[in-house]
Short mmCIF file of C-alpha atoms and ligand atoms in Angstrom, two decimals:
data_model
loop_
_atom_site.label_atom_id
_atom_site.label_comp_id
_atom_site.label_asym_id
_atom_site.label_seq_id
_atom_site.Cartn_x
_atom_site.Cartn_y
_atom_site.Cartn_z
CA MET R 258 -8.64 -34.36 -15.53
CA LYS R 259 -10.83 -31.31 -14.78
CA LYS R 260 -10.16 -27.23 -15.17
CA TYR R 261 -12.38 -24.70 -13.82
CA GLY R 262 -12.41 -20.90 -14.96
CA TRP R 263 -13.96 -18.11 -16.76
CA ILE R 264 -13.75 -17.27 -20.62
CA LYS R 265 -11.73 -14.31 -21.83
CA SER R 266 -12.33 -14.56 -25.38
CA ILE R 267 -13.37 -16.90 -28.18
CA ARG R 268 -11.75 -17.60 -31.57
CA ALA R 269 -13.08 -20.09 -33.73
CA SER R 270 -11.29 -21.65 -37.01
CA LYS R 271 -12.57 -24.05 -39.22
CA ALA R 272 -12.72 -27.33 -37.36
CA LEU R 273 -11.61 -26.01 -33.77
CA GLN R 274 -12.63 -23.38 -31.20
CA PHE R 275 -9.96 -21.57 -28.92
CA LEU R 276 -10.78 -20.15 -25.64
CA ALA R 277 -8.53 -17.70 -23.86
CA VAL R 278 -9.57 -18.44 -20.13
CA THR R 279 -8.43 -17.75 -16.74
CA ASP R 280 -8.63 -19.87 -13.45
CA GLY R 281 -7.83 -16.56 -11.57
CA SER R 282 -4.19 -17.51 -10.99
CA LYS R 283 -3.18 -17.93 -14.67
CA ASP R 284 -4.43 -17.84 -18.15
CA PHE R 285 -4.27 -20.71 -20.42
CA GLN R 286 -6.12 -21.94 -23.58
CA LEU R 287 -8.85 -24.36 -23.96
CA THR R 288 -8.84 -26.01 -27.22
CA VAL R 289 -12.19 -27.35 -28.31
CA LYS R 290 -12.35 -29.92 -31.50
CA GLU R 291 -15.55 -29.78 -33.63
CA GLY R 292 -17.87 -32.44 -32.22
CA THR R 293 -17.17 -31.87 -28.65
CA PRO R 294 -19.98 -31.89 -26.32
CA ILE R 295 -20.89 -28.64 -24.95
CA SER R 296 -23.56 -27.41 -22.73
CA GLY R 297 -24.61 -24.27 -22.43
CA ASP R 298 -23.57 -21.09 -24.54
CA LEU R 299 -20.00 -20.34 -24.94
CA LYS R 300 -20.01 -16.28 -23.91
CA VAL R 301 -17.17 -14.11 -22.82
CA GLY R 302 -17.51 -13.67 -18.97
CA ALA R 303 -18.75 -17.41 -18.42
CA SER R 304 -17.72 -19.85 -16.02
CA PHE R 305 -17.02 -23.78 -16.75
CA VAL R 306 -15.65 -26.68 -16.12
CA ALA R 307 -13.67 -28.44 -18.78
CA GLU R 308 -12.88 -32.41 -19.15
CA GLY R 309 -9.76 -33.36 -20.98
CA PHE R 310 -5.88 -33.38 -20.94
CA ASP R 311 -2.70 -31.18 -21.05
CA SER R 312 -1.31 -30.63 -24.48
CA VAL R 313 0.91 -28.45 -26.31
CA THR R 314 -0.22 -26.18 -29.49
CA PRO R 315 1.79 -26.32 -32.78
CA ARG R 316 3.90 -23.45 -31.58
CA GLY R 317 4.79 -24.88 -28.40
CA MET R 318 2.04 -23.29 -25.98
CA TYR R 319 0.25 -24.95 -23.42
CA GLU R 320 -3.10 -25.73 -24.28
CA PHE R 321 -5.92 -28.11 -22.32
CA LEU R 322 -7.54 -30.18 -25.25
CA VAL R 323 -10.93 -30.48 -24.06
CA SER R 324 -13.35 -33.57 -24.31
CA ASP R 325 -16.23 -32.51 -22.41
CA LEU R 326 -17.37 -28.48 -21.75
CA LYS R 327 -19.99 -27.41 -19.49
CA ILE R 328 -21.07 -23.66 -18.78
CA ILE R 329 -21.72 -23.29 -14.83
CA GLY R 330 -22.35 -19.57 -14.88
CA ALA R 331 -23.73 -18.19 -18.16
CA SER R 332 -22.62 -14.96 -19.57
CA ASP R 333 -24.07 -12.64 -22.47
CA ASP R 334 -23.09 -9.89 -24.76
CA SER R 335 -23.98 -7.22 -22.22
CA TYR R 336 -20.96 -8.39 -19.80
CA PRO R 337 -18.78 -5.13 -19.93
CA ILE R 338 -15.33 -6.70 -19.83
CA GLN R 339 -15.05 -7.55 -23.56
CA PRO R 340 -11.55 -8.62 -25.09
CA LYS R 341 -10.27 -5.42 -25.88
CA LYS R 342 -8.26 -2.52 -24.03
CA HIS R 343 -10.72 -1.00 -21.57
CA SER R 344 -9.76 2.41 -20.11
CA GLU R 345 -8.82 2.71 -16.33
CA ASP R 346 -11.59 5.52 -16.07
CA PHE R 347 -14.18 3.21 -17.42
CA LEU R 348 -12.72 0.04 -15.38
CA ARG R 349 -13.07 2.36 -12.17
CA THR R 350 -16.77 2.77 -12.85
CA ILE R 351 -17.21 -1.04 -12.37
CA PRO R 352 -14.94 -1.91 -9.13
CA GLU R 353 -17.13 -5.47 -8.93
CA LEU R 354 -15.79 -6.47 -12.36
CA ARG R 355 -12.33 -4.73 -13.29
CA GLY R 356 -10.51 -7.37 -11.35
CA ARG R 357 -11.30 -9.84 -14.01
CA THR R 358 -9.05 -7.89 -16.51
CA LYS R 359 -5.72 -8.99 -16.90
CA GLY R 360 -4.13 -5.83 -15.79
CA PHE R 361 -6.01 -5.93 -12.45
CA GLN R 362 -5.56 -9.57 -11.99
CA ALA R 363 -1.90 -8.63 -11.91
CA VAL R 364 -2.23 -5.85 -9.33
CA TRP R 365 -4.23 -7.88 -6.80
CA GLN R 366 -1.87 -10.69 -7.26
CA MET R 367 0.97 -8.28 -6.81
CA ARG R 368 -0.81 -6.73 -3.78
CA HIS R 369 -0.80 -10.14 -2.13
CA MET R 370 2.97 -10.58 -2.87
CA LEU R 371 3.79 -7.34 -1.26
CA SER R 372 1.72 -7.83 1.80
CA GLN R 373 3.24 -11.32 2.33
CA SER R 374 6.81 -9.98 1.77
CA LEU R 375 6.40 -7.23 4.49
CA HIS R 376 5.03 -9.78 7.14
CA GLN R 377 7.82 -12.02 6.16
CA SER R 378 10.60 -9.65 6.44
CA LEU R 379 9.30 -8.09 9.73
CA THR R 380 8.98 -11.42 11.27
CA GLU R 381 12.56 -12.43 10.08
CA LEU R 382 13.63 -9.14 11.64
CA GLY R 383 12.15 -10.26 14.85
CA TYR R 384 9.25 -8.10 14.67
CA PHE R 385 5.58 -9.21 16.10
CA GLN R 386 2.29 -8.16 14.49
CA TYR R 387 0.35 -6.28 16.98
CA PHE R 388 -3.25 -5.58 16.39
CA THR R 389 -4.17 -2.06 16.84
CA PRO R 390 -8.00 -0.86 16.78
CA ILE R 391 -9.78 0.48 13.65
CA VAL R 392 -12.46 2.11 15.98
CA SER R 393 -10.57 4.68 18.29
CA PHE R 394 -10.61 8.24 19.63
CA ALA R 395 -6.97 8.89 19.18
CA ASP R 396 -6.54 11.42 16.30
CA CYS R 397 -2.75 10.41 16.01
CA GLU R 398 -1.72 13.00 13.28
CA GLY R 399 -3.96 15.87 15.14
CA ALA R 400 -5.17 17.06 11.97
CA GLY R 401 -9.06 16.37 13.02
CA GLU R 402 -9.92 14.87 9.87
CA THR R 403 -11.58 11.70 11.17
CA PHE R 404 -14.75 10.15 10.42
CA ASP R 405 -17.28 9.39 13.39
CA VAL R 406 -18.46 6.29 14.41
CA SER R 407 -21.45 6.87 16.30
CA SER R 408 -24.46 4.53 17.80
CA ASP R 409 -26.84 5.45 20.40
CA TRP R 410 -24.13 3.98 22.97
CA LEU R 411 -20.56 4.67 21.11
CA GLN R 412 -19.27 8.06 20.05
CA GLN R 413 -15.69 7.20 18.56
CA LYS R 414 -13.70 7.71 15.34
CA LEU R 415 -12.26 5.39 12.67
CA THR R 416 -8.49 5.54 13.25
CA VAL R 417 -6.09 7.74 11.05
CA SER R 418 -3.07 5.66 12.13
CA GLY R 419 -2.63 2.80 14.63
CA GLN R 420 0.83 4.42 15.82
CA LEU R 421 -0.04 5.33 19.42
CA HIS R 422 -1.61 2.13 20.27
CA LEU R 423 1.51 0.41 18.40
CA GLU R 424 3.91 2.29 20.97
CA VAL R 425 1.76 0.55 23.62
CA GLY R 426 2.50 -2.57 22.04
CA MET R 427 6.17 -1.65 21.62
CA MET R 428 6.26 -1.49 25.45
CA SER R 429 5.07 -4.90 25.66
CA LEU R 430 6.93 -6.81 23.09
CA GLY R 431 9.77 -4.32 21.96
CA LYS R 432 9.75 -4.61 18.38
CA VAL R 433 6.20 -4.51 16.71
CA TYR R 434 4.13 -3.64 13.56
CA THR R 435 0.71 -3.34 12.59
CA PHE R 436 -1.10 -3.34 9.00
CA GLY R 437 -4.41 -2.40 8.61
CA PRO R 438 -6.90 0.14 7.16
CA CYS R 439 -6.36 3.79 8.16
CA PHE R 440 -9.38 6.35 7.43
CA ARG R 441 -8.90 10.24 6.61
CA ALA R 442 -11.80 12.35 6.01
CA GLU R 443 -10.04 15.23 4.51
CA LYS R 444 -11.42 16.14 1.26
CA SER R 445 -8.64 15.63 -1.05
CA THR R 446 -8.92 14.86 -5.08
CA THR R 447 -5.49 13.93 -5.79
CA LYS R 448 -4.30 10.91 -7.86
CA LYS R 449 -2.46 9.73 -4.28
CA HIS R 450 -4.88 10.09 -1.39
CA LEU R 451 -7.60 7.87 -0.42
CA SER R 452 -10.18 8.10 2.37
CA GLU R 453 -9.41 4.49 3.23
CA PHE R 454 -6.14 3.03 2.90
CA TRP R 455 -3.79 0.41 4.36
CA MET R 456 -0.59 1.49 6.42
CA LEU R 457 2.16 -0.72 7.34
CA GLU R 458 3.39 0.74 10.56
CA CYS R 459 6.73 -0.55 12.78
CA GLU R 460 7.70 0.77 16.32
CA ALA R 461 10.68 -0.41 18.03
CA ALA R 462 12.71 0.30 21.41
CA HIS R 463 15.94 1.78 21.17
CA LEU R 464 15.63 2.61 17.65
CA ASP R 465 17.03 6.10 16.30
CA LEU R 466 16.29 7.99 13.23
CA ASP R 467 19.09 6.67 11.12
CA ALA R 468 18.05 3.13 12.10
CA THR R 469 14.25 3.73 11.26
CA MET R 470 15.10 5.09 7.79
CA SER R 471 17.66 1.75 7.27
CA LEU R 472 14.49 -0.36 8.35
CA ALA R 473 12.18 1.46 6.25
CA GLU R 474 14.89 1.10 3.38
CA LEU R 475 15.29 -2.43 3.94
CA LEU R 476 11.62 -3.61 3.87
CA ILE R 477 11.03 -1.51 0.84
CA LYS R 478 13.70 -3.06 -0.92
CA LYS R 479 12.91 -6.62 0.06
CA SER R 480 9.53 -6.25 -1.34
CA LEU R 481 10.77 -4.57 -4.75
CA GLN R 482 12.96 -7.75 -4.94
CA LYS R 483 10.00 -10.02 -4.25
CA SER R 484 7.98 -8.46 -7.14
CA LEU R 485 10.79 -9.29 -9.41
CA GLU R 486 10.27 -12.86 -8.66
CA ARG R 487 7.10 -12.86 -10.67
CA PRO R 488 8.15 -11.28 -13.86
CA GLU R 489 4.93 -12.61 -15.89
CA LEU R 490 2.91 -10.32 -13.32
CA LEU R 491 4.80 -7.31 -14.57
CA GLN R 492 4.12 -8.52 -18.27
CA MET R 493 0.49 -8.68 -17.42
CA MET R 494 0.59 -5.16 -16.67
CA ASP R 495 2.55 -4.52 -19.70
CA LEU R 496 5.56 -3.48 -17.78
CA ASP R 497 9.30 -4.20 -17.53
CA ASP R 498 11.29 -4.02 -14.36
CA ALA R 499 13.29 -0.87 -15.20
CA HIS R 500 11.64 1.27 -12.51
CA ILE R 501 12.08 -1.10 -10.06
CA GLN R 502 15.87 -1.86 -10.76
CA SER R 503 16.40 1.95 -10.86
CA VAL R 504 15.30 2.27 -7.02
CA LEU R 505 16.91 -1.07 -6.06
CA CYS R 506 20.40 -0.18 -7.26
CA LYS R 507 21.18 2.49 -5.36
CA ASP R 508 21.39 3.83 -1.52
CA TRP R 509 18.79 6.45 -0.83
CA PRO R 510 20.27 9.66 0.21
CA ARG R 511 19.16 11.60 3.32
CA ILE R 512 19.03 15.52 3.26
CA GLU R 513 18.06 17.59 6.10
CA TYR R 514 14.91 19.91 5.41
CA ALA R 515 16.93 22.85 6.39
CA GLU R 516 19.02 22.18 3.20
CA VAL R 517 15.65 21.71 0.86
CA CYS R 518 14.93 25.06 2.20
CA LYS R 519 18.29 26.64 1.22
CA LYS R 520 18.10 24.90 -2.28
CA TYR R 521 14.56 25.87 -3.18
CA LYS R 522 14.32 29.04 -1.31
CA LEU R 523 11.80 28.11 1.46
CA GLN R 524 11.24 29.98 4.67
CA PHE R 525 12.12 27.67 7.20
CA GLY R 526 9.00 26.32 8.58
CA GLN R 527 7.38 26.22 5.18
CA ASP R 528 5.89 22.97 3.93
CA VAL R 529 7.53 20.94 1.06
CA SER R 530 5.19 21.01 -1.59
CA SER R 531 4.54 18.08 -4.08
CA GLU R 532 6.09 19.96 -6.63
CA ILE R 533 9.50 20.27 -4.83
CA GLU R 534 9.00 16.86 -3.77
CA ALA R 535 9.12 15.99 -7.60
CA LYS R 536 12.19 18.27 -8.16
CA LEU R 537 13.99 16.14 -5.39
CA VAL R 538 13.50 13.06 -6.62
CA ALA R 539 14.54 14.39 -10.16
CA GLU R 540 17.50 15.80 -9.08
CA TYR R 541 18.55 12.70 -7.15
CA GLY R 542 17.82 10.53 -9.29
CA GLY R 543 15.30 8.44 -7.12
CA PRO R 544 13.98 7.95 -3.55
CA VAL R 545 15.43 10.73 -1.09
CA PHE R 546 14.80 10.87 2.38
CA VAL R 547 13.99 14.35 4.09
CA THR R 548 14.94 14.50 7.30
CA ARG R 549 14.41 16.79 10.54
CA TYR R 550 11.70 19.12 9.49
CA ALA R 551 10.60 21.99 11.36
CA ARG R 552 9.18 21.17 14.57
CA SER R 553 6.16 23.24 13.82
CA LEU R 554 5.06 21.13 10.62
CA LYS R 555 4.98 17.94 12.80
CA PRO R 556 2.58 16.28 15.05
CA PHE R 557 2.74 16.57 18.77
CA TYR R 558 4.23 12.81 19.41
CA MET R 559 7.51 13.63 17.79
CA LYS R 560 10.89 14.16 19.41
CA THR R 561 12.25 17.59 19.19
CA GLY R 562 15.94 18.02 17.90
CA GLU R 563 18.66 19.21 20.42
CA SER R 564 19.90 22.05 18.13
CA PRO R 565 20.13 25.13 19.88
CA VAL R 566 19.73 27.38 16.61
CA VAL R 567 16.31 25.94 14.93
CA ARG R 568 13.54 23.68 16.51
CA VAL R 569 13.19 20.50 14.18
CA ALA R 570 11.45 17.14 14.76
CA GLU R 571 13.83 14.13 14.72
CA CYS R 572 11.67 12.85 11.78
CA PHE R 573 11.80 11.94 8.02
CA ASP R 574 9.47 11.54 5.02
CA LEU R 575 10.70 9.08 2.54
CA ILE R 576 9.89 10.56 -1.10
CA PHE R 577 9.51 8.37 -4.13
CA PRO R 578 9.42 8.92 -7.67
CA GLU R 579 6.07 9.28 -9.09
CA VAL R 580 4.11 8.71 -5.79
CA GLY R 581 5.49 11.24 -3.53
CA GLU R 582 5.45 10.84 0.25
CA LEU R 583 5.54 7.10 0.50
CA VAL R 584 6.83 6.65 4.25
CA GLY R 585 6.72 9.27 7.37
CA GLY R 586 8.46 8.63 10.65
CA SER R 587 10.28 9.82 13.58
CA GLU R 588 11.67 9.36 17.04
CA ARG R 589 8.94 9.58 19.69
CA GLU R 590 9.03 11.80 22.66
CA ASP R 591 10.03 9.59 25.44
CA SER R 592 9.83 11.98 28.20
CA TYR R 593 6.82 12.05 30.43
CA GLU R 594 7.12 15.78 31.20
CA VAL R 595 7.95 16.88 28.04
CA LEU R 596 5.22 14.93 26.06
CA LYS R 597 2.42 16.23 28.72
CA GLU R 598 3.24 19.83 27.69
CA THR R 599 3.11 19.15 24.03
CA MET R 600 -0.25 17.36 24.54
CA GLU R 601 -1.60 19.96 26.54
CA SER R 602 -0.37 22.67 24.01
CA ALA R 603 -1.71 20.71 20.93
CA GLY R 604 -4.73 21.05 22.78
CA LEU R 605 -5.46 17.15 23.17
CA ASP R 606 -8.22 16.08 25.31
CA MET R 607 -5.96 14.87 28.11
CA ASP R 608 -8.96 12.64 29.99
CA LYS R 609 -9.20 10.65 26.88
CA MET R 610 -5.36 10.81 26.02
CA ASP R 611 -4.24 9.86 29.43
CA TRP R 612 -3.39 5.71 28.70
CA TYR R 613 -0.89 7.33 25.75
CA LEU R 614 0.91 9.56 28.29
CA LYS R 615 1.02 6.78 30.76
CA THR R 616 3.23 4.56 28.27
CA ARG R 617 5.97 7.38 29.35
CA GLN R 618 5.10 7.12 33.40
CA TRP R 619 6.73 3.60 34.13
CA GLY R 620 9.43 2.23 32.05
CA SER R 621 9.72 4.81 29.24
CA VAL R 622 12.34 4.07 26.52
CA PRO R 623 13.63 6.04 23.35
CA HIS R 624 11.92 4.60 20.66
CA ALA R 625 11.06 5.56 17.02
CA GLY R 626 8.74 4.19 14.20
CA PHE R 627 7.14 4.92 10.60
CA GLY R 628 4.35 4.15 8.60
CA LEU R 629 4.20 3.27 5.01
CA GLY R 630 1.19 3.87 2.80
CA PHE R 631 0.84 0.43 1.01
CA GLU R 632 -1.39 1.77 -2.04
CA ARG R 633 1.24 4.04 -2.65
CA LEU R 634 3.78 1.31 -2.65
CA LEU R 635 1.71 -0.48 -4.92
CA MET R 636 1.29 2.29 -7.27
CA TYR R 637 4.82 2.68 -7.85
CA VAL R 638 5.48 -1.23 -8.46
CA CYS R 639 2.61 -1.48 -10.91
CA LYS R 640 3.05 2.12 -12.27
CA LEU R 641 -0.41 2.97 -11.33
CA GLN R 642 -1.73 6.25 -12.67
CA LYS R 643 -4.19 6.84 -9.71
CA ILE R 644 -3.84 5.09 -6.19
CA HIS R 645 -7.64 4.14 -6.76
CA ASP R 646 -6.43 1.59 -9.09
CA ALA R 647 -4.22 -0.06 -6.08
CA ILE R 648 -7.07 -1.11 -3.72
CA PRO R 649 -10.12 -3.35 -4.86
CA PHE R 650 -12.62 -1.26 -3.44
CA PRO R 651 -11.39 2.66 -3.15
CA VAL R 652 -13.32 5.07 -0.97
CA SER R 653 -12.22 8.93 -1.56
CA TYR R 654 -13.84 12.16 -1.52
O1 4AD G 980 2.63 10.66 7.28
P1 4AD G 980 1.67 9.90 7.95
O2 4AD G 980 0.24 10.78 8.09
O3 4AD G 980 2.34 9.48 9.11
C1 4AD G 980 1.36 8.53 10.29
O4 4AD G 980 -0.12 8.64 10.27
C2 4AD G 980 2.31 8.04 11.33
N1 4AD G 980 1.42 8.17 12.54
C3 4AD G 980 2.74 7.01 11.02
C4 4AD G 980 3.76 6.31 12.04
O5 4AD G 980 4.76 6.71 12.10
N2 4AD G 980 3.35 5.38 12.62
O6 4AD G 980 1.19 8.70 7.14
C5 4AD G 980 1.93 7.63 6.75
C6 4AD G 980 2.30 7.30 5.20
C7 4AD G 980 2.29 8.57 4.07
O7 4AD G 980 3.76 8.47 4.16
C8 4AD G 980 1.58 7.82 3.37
O8 4AD G 980 2.54 6.98 2.41
C9 4AD G 980 0.42 7.18 3.58
O9 4AD G 980 0.51 6.81 5.03
N3 4AD G 980 -0.87 8.16 3.56
C10 4AD G 980 -1.78 8.08 2.69
N4 4AD G 980 -2.05 7.10 1.56
C11 4AD G 980 -3.02 7.12 0.74
N5 4AD G 980 -3.93 8.00 1.13
C12 4AD G 980 -4.01 8.99 2.43
N6 4AD G 980 -4.70 9.98 2.47
C13 4AD G 980 -2.68 8.92 2.86
N7 4AD G 980 -2.39 9.66 4.09
C14 4AD G 980 -1.24 8.86 4.11
MG1 MG G 981 3.45 12.43 6.56
#
């Protein structure tokens, strides 16, 4: 039998060498007896092929008893990932190598699990994956924080959100989602902002605000449930599952923005700061949906509420412990006339955005959707201090 992998640490006793190794999916031990043929230098970081057979150590642990060992790719003492605890700050300086540590192997595997879980749950719920463009003119969030894509024949932007195109998909398939990279050029240096991040976005016809929040809650809970299926990943990150159980075990309350204003003495129309978000999750002891923000705080595409007293958007932000805003969603304006007016007063380039307005010209339907920041979800599950540790190659200001 053959085993392939990389050496993580080496320990020698009198007649035996024990190599802690990994094949990427799991760690195990190679036990090498004195006199076993070895070609190449045994060094931390080297790759090998070993011949031998499965066995059990005197303590009952799995081991691979080696009869022949070949180093395929040599390593040397300058290899930066030595068998000791390295700080995240240090590991962030070597993104090309940090995935070889136990902790990051676990984060990358968890990233795969959560991604698969979202695809699977949405497929089961009858949603189709729709493929929105990455190069696109539409500045969906209207904040103007876009990166340019330019060549001698193309002047475009990198997408900030797939939503507007996803609404086109909704008009053809009813229930759709898109999952891909989004780009924001804002000069943000917080622990939860990236310039390139992945967003899961859902959009469905005949969905109202409450149903949209329920969908977001269901999807996140299914993903969290999925993360519990691999307790060894949490162990590799030196975590238990208390933080996951604590949000799984309750319904997440829904509070109106106006109430938040009263509670924290904000002027109606003032933004909810991260400090207040932190107070909210502390007070409610877990995730909280804040709904119906002041209309002026939110982008043009959102539906305006019918309240005659205050102008609100039919929207929500899901505030999560540790990471703050995890999801933002809303009902969309579906009236052609109203949307035209809000687009014009938001100063959008109507020649370039006409295609979006046209989604409301023929067969418009009430619809809603949301966007979930995938790295922020991973940040919560893996208890990461910085969002930069939730994506293999972080790009940020
Ligand atoms: O709240 P946002 O900006 O909403 C939208 O873009 C909508 N068009 C989504 C939709 O309704 N389809 O972004 C959605 C989520 C945020 O709640 C946050 O989790 C994440 O995306 N996000 C970021 N994550 C990392 N770095 C950034 N710079 C992020 N900006 C937003
Ligand atoms: Mg938002």
